Tab-separated table of C-alpha atoms in Angstrom:
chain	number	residue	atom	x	y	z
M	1	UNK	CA	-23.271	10.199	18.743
M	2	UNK	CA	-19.852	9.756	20.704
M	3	UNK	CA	-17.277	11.488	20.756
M	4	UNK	CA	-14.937	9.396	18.774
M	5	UNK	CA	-18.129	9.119	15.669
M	6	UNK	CA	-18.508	13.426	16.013
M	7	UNK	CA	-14.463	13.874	16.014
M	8	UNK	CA	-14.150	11.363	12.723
M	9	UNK	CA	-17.354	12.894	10.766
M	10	UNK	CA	-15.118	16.367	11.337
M	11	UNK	CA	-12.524	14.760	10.325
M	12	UNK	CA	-14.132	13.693	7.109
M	13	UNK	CA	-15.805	16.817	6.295
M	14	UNK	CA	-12.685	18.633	6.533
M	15	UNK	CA	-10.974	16.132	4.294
M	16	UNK	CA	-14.190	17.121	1.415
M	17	UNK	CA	-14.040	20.551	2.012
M	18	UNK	CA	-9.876	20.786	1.372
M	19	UNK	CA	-10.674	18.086	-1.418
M	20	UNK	CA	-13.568	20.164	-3.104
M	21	UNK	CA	-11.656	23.557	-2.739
M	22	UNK	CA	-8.648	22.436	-4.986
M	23	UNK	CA	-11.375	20.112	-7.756
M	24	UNK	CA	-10.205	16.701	-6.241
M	25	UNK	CA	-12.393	13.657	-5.794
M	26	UNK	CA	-12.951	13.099	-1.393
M	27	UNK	CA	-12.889	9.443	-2.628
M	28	UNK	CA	-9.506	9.674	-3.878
M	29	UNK	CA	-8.104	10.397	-0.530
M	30	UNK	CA	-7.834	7.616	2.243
M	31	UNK	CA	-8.547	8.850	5.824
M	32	UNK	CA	-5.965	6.867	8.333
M	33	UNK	CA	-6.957	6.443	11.630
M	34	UNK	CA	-3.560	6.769	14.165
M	35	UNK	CA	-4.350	5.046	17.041
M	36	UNK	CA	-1.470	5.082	19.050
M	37	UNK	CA	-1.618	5.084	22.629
M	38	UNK	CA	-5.388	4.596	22.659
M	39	UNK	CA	-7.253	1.532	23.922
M	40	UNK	CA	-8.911	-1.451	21.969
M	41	UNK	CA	-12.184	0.332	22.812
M	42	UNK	CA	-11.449	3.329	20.831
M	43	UNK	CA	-10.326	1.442	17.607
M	44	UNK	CA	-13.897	-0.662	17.781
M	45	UNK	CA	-15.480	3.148	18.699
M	46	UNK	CA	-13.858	3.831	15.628
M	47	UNK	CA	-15.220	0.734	13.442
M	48	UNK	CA	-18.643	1.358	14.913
M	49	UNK	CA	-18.627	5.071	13.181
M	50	UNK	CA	-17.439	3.332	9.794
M	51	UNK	CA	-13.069	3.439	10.012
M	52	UNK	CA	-11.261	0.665	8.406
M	53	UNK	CA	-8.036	1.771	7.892
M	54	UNK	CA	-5.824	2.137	11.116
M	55	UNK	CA	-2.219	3.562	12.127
M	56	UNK	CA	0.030	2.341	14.605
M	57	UNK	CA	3.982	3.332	15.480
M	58	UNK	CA	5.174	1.202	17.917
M	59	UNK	CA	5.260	-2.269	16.731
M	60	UNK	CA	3.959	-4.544	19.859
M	61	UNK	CA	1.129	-1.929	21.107
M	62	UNK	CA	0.337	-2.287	17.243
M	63	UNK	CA	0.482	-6.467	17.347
M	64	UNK	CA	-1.780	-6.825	20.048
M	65	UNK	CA	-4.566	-4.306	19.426
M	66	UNK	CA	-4.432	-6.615	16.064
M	67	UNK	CA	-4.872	-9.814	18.154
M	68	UNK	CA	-7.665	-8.099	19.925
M	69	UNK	CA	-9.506	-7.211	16.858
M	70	UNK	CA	-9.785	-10.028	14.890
M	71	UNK	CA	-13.649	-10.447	15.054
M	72	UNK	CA	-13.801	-6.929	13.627
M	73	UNK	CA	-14.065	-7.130	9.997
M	74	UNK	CA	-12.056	-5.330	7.081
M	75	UNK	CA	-9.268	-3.529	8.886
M	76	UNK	CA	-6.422	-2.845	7.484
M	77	UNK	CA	-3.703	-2.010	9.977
M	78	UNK	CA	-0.590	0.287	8.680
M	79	UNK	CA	2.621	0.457	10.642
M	80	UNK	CA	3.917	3.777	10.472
M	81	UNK	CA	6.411	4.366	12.834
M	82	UNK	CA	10.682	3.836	12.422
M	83	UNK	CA	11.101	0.226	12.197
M	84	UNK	CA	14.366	-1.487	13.899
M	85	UNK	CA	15.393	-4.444	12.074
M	86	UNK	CA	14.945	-6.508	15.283
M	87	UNK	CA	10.912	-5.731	14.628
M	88	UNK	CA	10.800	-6.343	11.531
M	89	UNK	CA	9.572	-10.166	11.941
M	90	UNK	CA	6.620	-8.723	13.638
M	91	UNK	CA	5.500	-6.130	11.065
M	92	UNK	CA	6.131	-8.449	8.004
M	93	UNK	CA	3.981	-11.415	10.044
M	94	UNK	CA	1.191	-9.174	10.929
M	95	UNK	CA	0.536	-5.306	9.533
M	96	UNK	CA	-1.128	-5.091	5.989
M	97	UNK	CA	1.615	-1.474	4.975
M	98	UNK	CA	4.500	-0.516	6.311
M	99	UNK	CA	4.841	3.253	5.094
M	100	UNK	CA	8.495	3.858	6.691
M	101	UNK	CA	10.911	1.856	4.470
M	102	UNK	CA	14.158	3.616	3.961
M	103	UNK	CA	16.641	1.003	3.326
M	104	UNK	CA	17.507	-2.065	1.007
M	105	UNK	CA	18.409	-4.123	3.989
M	106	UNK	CA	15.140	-3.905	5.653
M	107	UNK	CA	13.175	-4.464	2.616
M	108	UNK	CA	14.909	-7.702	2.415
M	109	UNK	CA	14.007	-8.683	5.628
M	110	UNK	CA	10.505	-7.748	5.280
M	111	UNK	CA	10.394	-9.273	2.382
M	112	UNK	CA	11.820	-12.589	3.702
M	113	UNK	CA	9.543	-12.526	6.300
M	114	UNK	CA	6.210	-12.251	5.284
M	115	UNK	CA	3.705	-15.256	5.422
M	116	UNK	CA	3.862	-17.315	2.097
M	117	UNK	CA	0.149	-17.756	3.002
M	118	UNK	CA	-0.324	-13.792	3.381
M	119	UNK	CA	-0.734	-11.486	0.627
M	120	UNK	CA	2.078	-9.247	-0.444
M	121	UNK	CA	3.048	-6.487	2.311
M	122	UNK	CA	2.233	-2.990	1.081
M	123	UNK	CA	5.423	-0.558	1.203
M	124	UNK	CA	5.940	2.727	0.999
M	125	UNK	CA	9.234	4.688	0.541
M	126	UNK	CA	9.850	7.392	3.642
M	127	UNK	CA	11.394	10.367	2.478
M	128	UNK	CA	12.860	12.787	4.361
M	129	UNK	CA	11.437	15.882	2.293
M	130	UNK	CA	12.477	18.544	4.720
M	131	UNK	CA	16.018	16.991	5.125
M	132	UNK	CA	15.726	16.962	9.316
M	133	UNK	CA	18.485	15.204	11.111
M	134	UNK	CA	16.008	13.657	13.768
M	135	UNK	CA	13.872	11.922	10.812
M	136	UNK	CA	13.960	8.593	9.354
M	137	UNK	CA	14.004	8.771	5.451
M	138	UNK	CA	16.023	9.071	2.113
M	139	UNK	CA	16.047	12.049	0.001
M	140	UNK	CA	13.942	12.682	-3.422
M	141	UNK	CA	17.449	11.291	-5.204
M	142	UNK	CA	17.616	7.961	-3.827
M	143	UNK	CA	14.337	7.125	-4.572
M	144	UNK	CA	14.936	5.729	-8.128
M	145	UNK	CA	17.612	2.847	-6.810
M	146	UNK	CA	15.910	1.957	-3.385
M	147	UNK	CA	12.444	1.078	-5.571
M	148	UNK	CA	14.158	-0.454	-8.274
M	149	UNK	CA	15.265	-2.751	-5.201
M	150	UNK	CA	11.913	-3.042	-3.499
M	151	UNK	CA	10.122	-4.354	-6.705
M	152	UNK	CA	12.388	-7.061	-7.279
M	153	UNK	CA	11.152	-8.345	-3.955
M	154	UNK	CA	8.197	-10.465	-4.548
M	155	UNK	CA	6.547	-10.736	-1.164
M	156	UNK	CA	6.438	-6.997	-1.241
M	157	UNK	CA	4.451	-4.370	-3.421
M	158	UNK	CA	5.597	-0.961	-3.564
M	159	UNK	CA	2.306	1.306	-3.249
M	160	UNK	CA	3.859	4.520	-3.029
M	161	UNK	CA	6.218	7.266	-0.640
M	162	UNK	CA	5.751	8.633	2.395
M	163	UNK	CA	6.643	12.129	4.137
M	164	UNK	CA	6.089	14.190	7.275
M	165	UNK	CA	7.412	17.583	6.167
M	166	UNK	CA	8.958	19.365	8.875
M	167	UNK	CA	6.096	22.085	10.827
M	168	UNK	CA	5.542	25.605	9.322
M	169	UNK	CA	2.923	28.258	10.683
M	170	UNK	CA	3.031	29.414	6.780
M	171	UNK	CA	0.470	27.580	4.045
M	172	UNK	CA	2.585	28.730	0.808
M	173	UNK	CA	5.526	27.080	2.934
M	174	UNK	CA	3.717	23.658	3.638
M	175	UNK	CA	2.399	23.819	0.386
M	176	UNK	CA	6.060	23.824	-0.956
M	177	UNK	CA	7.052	21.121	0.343
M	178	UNK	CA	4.096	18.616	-0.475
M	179	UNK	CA	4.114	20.261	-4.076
M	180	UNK	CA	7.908	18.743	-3.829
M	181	UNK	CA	6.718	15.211	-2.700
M	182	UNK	CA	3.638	15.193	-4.997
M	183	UNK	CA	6.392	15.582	-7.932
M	184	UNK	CA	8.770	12.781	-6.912
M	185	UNK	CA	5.868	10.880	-6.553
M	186	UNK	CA	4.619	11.301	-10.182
M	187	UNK	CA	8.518	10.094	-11.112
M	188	UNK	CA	7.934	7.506	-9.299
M	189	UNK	CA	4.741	6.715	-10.962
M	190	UNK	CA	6.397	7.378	-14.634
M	191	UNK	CA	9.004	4.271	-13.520
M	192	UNK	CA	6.806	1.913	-11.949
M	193	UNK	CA	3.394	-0.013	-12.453
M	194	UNK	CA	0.964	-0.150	-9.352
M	195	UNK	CA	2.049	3.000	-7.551
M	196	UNK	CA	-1.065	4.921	-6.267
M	197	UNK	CA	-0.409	5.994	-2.694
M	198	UNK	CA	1.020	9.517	-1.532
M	199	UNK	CA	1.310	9.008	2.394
M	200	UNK	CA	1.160	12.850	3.368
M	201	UNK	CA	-0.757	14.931	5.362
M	202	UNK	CA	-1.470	15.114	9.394
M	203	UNK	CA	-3.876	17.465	10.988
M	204	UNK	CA	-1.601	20.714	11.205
M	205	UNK	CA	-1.096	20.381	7.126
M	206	UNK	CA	-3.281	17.847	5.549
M	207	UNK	CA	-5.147	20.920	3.738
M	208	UNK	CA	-1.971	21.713	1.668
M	209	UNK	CA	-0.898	17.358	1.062
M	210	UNK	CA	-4.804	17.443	-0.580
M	211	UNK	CA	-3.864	20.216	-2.487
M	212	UNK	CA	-0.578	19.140	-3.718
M	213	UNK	CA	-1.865	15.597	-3.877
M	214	UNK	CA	-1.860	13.461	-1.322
M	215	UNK	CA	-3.956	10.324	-1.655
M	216	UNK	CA	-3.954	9.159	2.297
M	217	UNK	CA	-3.887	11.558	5.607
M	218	UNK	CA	-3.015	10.324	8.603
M	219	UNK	CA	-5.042	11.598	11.440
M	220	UNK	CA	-4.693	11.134	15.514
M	221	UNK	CA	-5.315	13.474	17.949
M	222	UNK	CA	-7.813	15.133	16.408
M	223	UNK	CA	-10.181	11.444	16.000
M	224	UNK	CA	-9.198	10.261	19.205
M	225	UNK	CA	-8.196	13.082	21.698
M	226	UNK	CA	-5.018	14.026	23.133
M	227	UNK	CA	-2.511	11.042	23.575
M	228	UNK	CA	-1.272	9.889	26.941
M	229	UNK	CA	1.708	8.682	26.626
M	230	UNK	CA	2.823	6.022	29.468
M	231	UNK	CA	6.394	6.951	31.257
M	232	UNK	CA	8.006	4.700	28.675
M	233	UNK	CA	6.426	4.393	25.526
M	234	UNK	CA	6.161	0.443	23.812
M	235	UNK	CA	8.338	0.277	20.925
């Protein structure tokens, strides 16, 4: 078994565990793979031991590990990263979700963008739950009017919101906060057909997101190993 195949059945049997504690379904919660700074050969590593669904955040390094995995079948590459509007050509042209969309102007642009010939992008709203100054995101309020906008785009379908609550050494305190996003994502769900994804969870909290609700974890270090990060990171 390698490394990578040992590291992701962890993964997974933490994901049941938190899941089976709290009377969820595992099924009902989508592991995401964050690749980021790791090579091709970890991503196909990866595939070997059974992962589909993978995360990148900087939008080239994410375009050409998707060039360099096209005879690898069923994956479904996220972008989940901030997203200028100068990249947003490349994300609309080749990710299958974008999870960080916090503005009207760049839904229109994805939205403008994407492939007639490709199949709706799949959105999801970032909120800032934790209301930190060095994070992308709207608050719980603006939610209502920015989805209201992202519907009425057709070459995008809103799946859901996105969070990543600020770090806490405390459980009850984690737990508040993704008990805060699980509720604005039921509103959310109350106004709007086809919403079914809660983007929330990493590996220092994803035990409190399954408990409060979270229907997709997104998972690096821990898979993969500890990220080197080149003197200047691709954006």
């Amino acid at each position: 078994m390698t490394s990578i195949q040992h590291n992701l059945q962890q993964v997974r049997e933490r994901i049941t565990a938190a899941a089976e504690g709290c009377g969820r379904d595992p099924q009902q919660i989508t592991l995401l793979a964050v690749s980021k700074t790791k090579p091709v050969s970890a991503i196909r590593e990866a595939w070997l031991a059974g992962q589909r669904c993978f995360g990148e955040n900087y939008v080239q390094e994410g375009v050409d590990k998707i060039a360099l995995t096209t005879d690898l079948d069923g994956l479904e590459w996220h972008f989940i990263g901030p997203l200028q509007s100068n990249k947003s050509r490349l994300v609309a042209g080749h990710f299958d979700w974008c999870h960080t969309l916090d503005r009207q102007k760049l839904a229109q642009r994805l939205n403008d963008q994407r492939p007639p010939q490709s199949d709706p992008l799949n959105v999801l709203i970032q909120v800032n739950i934790s209301d930190e100054a060095s994070k992308s995101g709207i608050s719980v309020a603006e939610i209502p009017q920015l989805a209201r906008q992202i519907v009425a785009l057709p070459r995008l379908k809103l799946r859901g919101l996105m969070a990543i609550p600020a770090p806490s050494d405390d459980y009850q305190s984690r737990l508040a906060v993704c008990l805060r996003m699980a509720e604005a994502f039921a509103a959310l769900q109350s106004e709007h057909a086809g919403i079914d994804t809660l983007s929330l969870g990493m590996s220092d909290d994803m035990d409190a997101a399954i408990e409060a609700g979270s229907t997709m974890v997104r998972i690096g270090s821990a898979i993969f190993g500890a990220r080197q990060y080149p003197p200047s990171s691709p954006q």
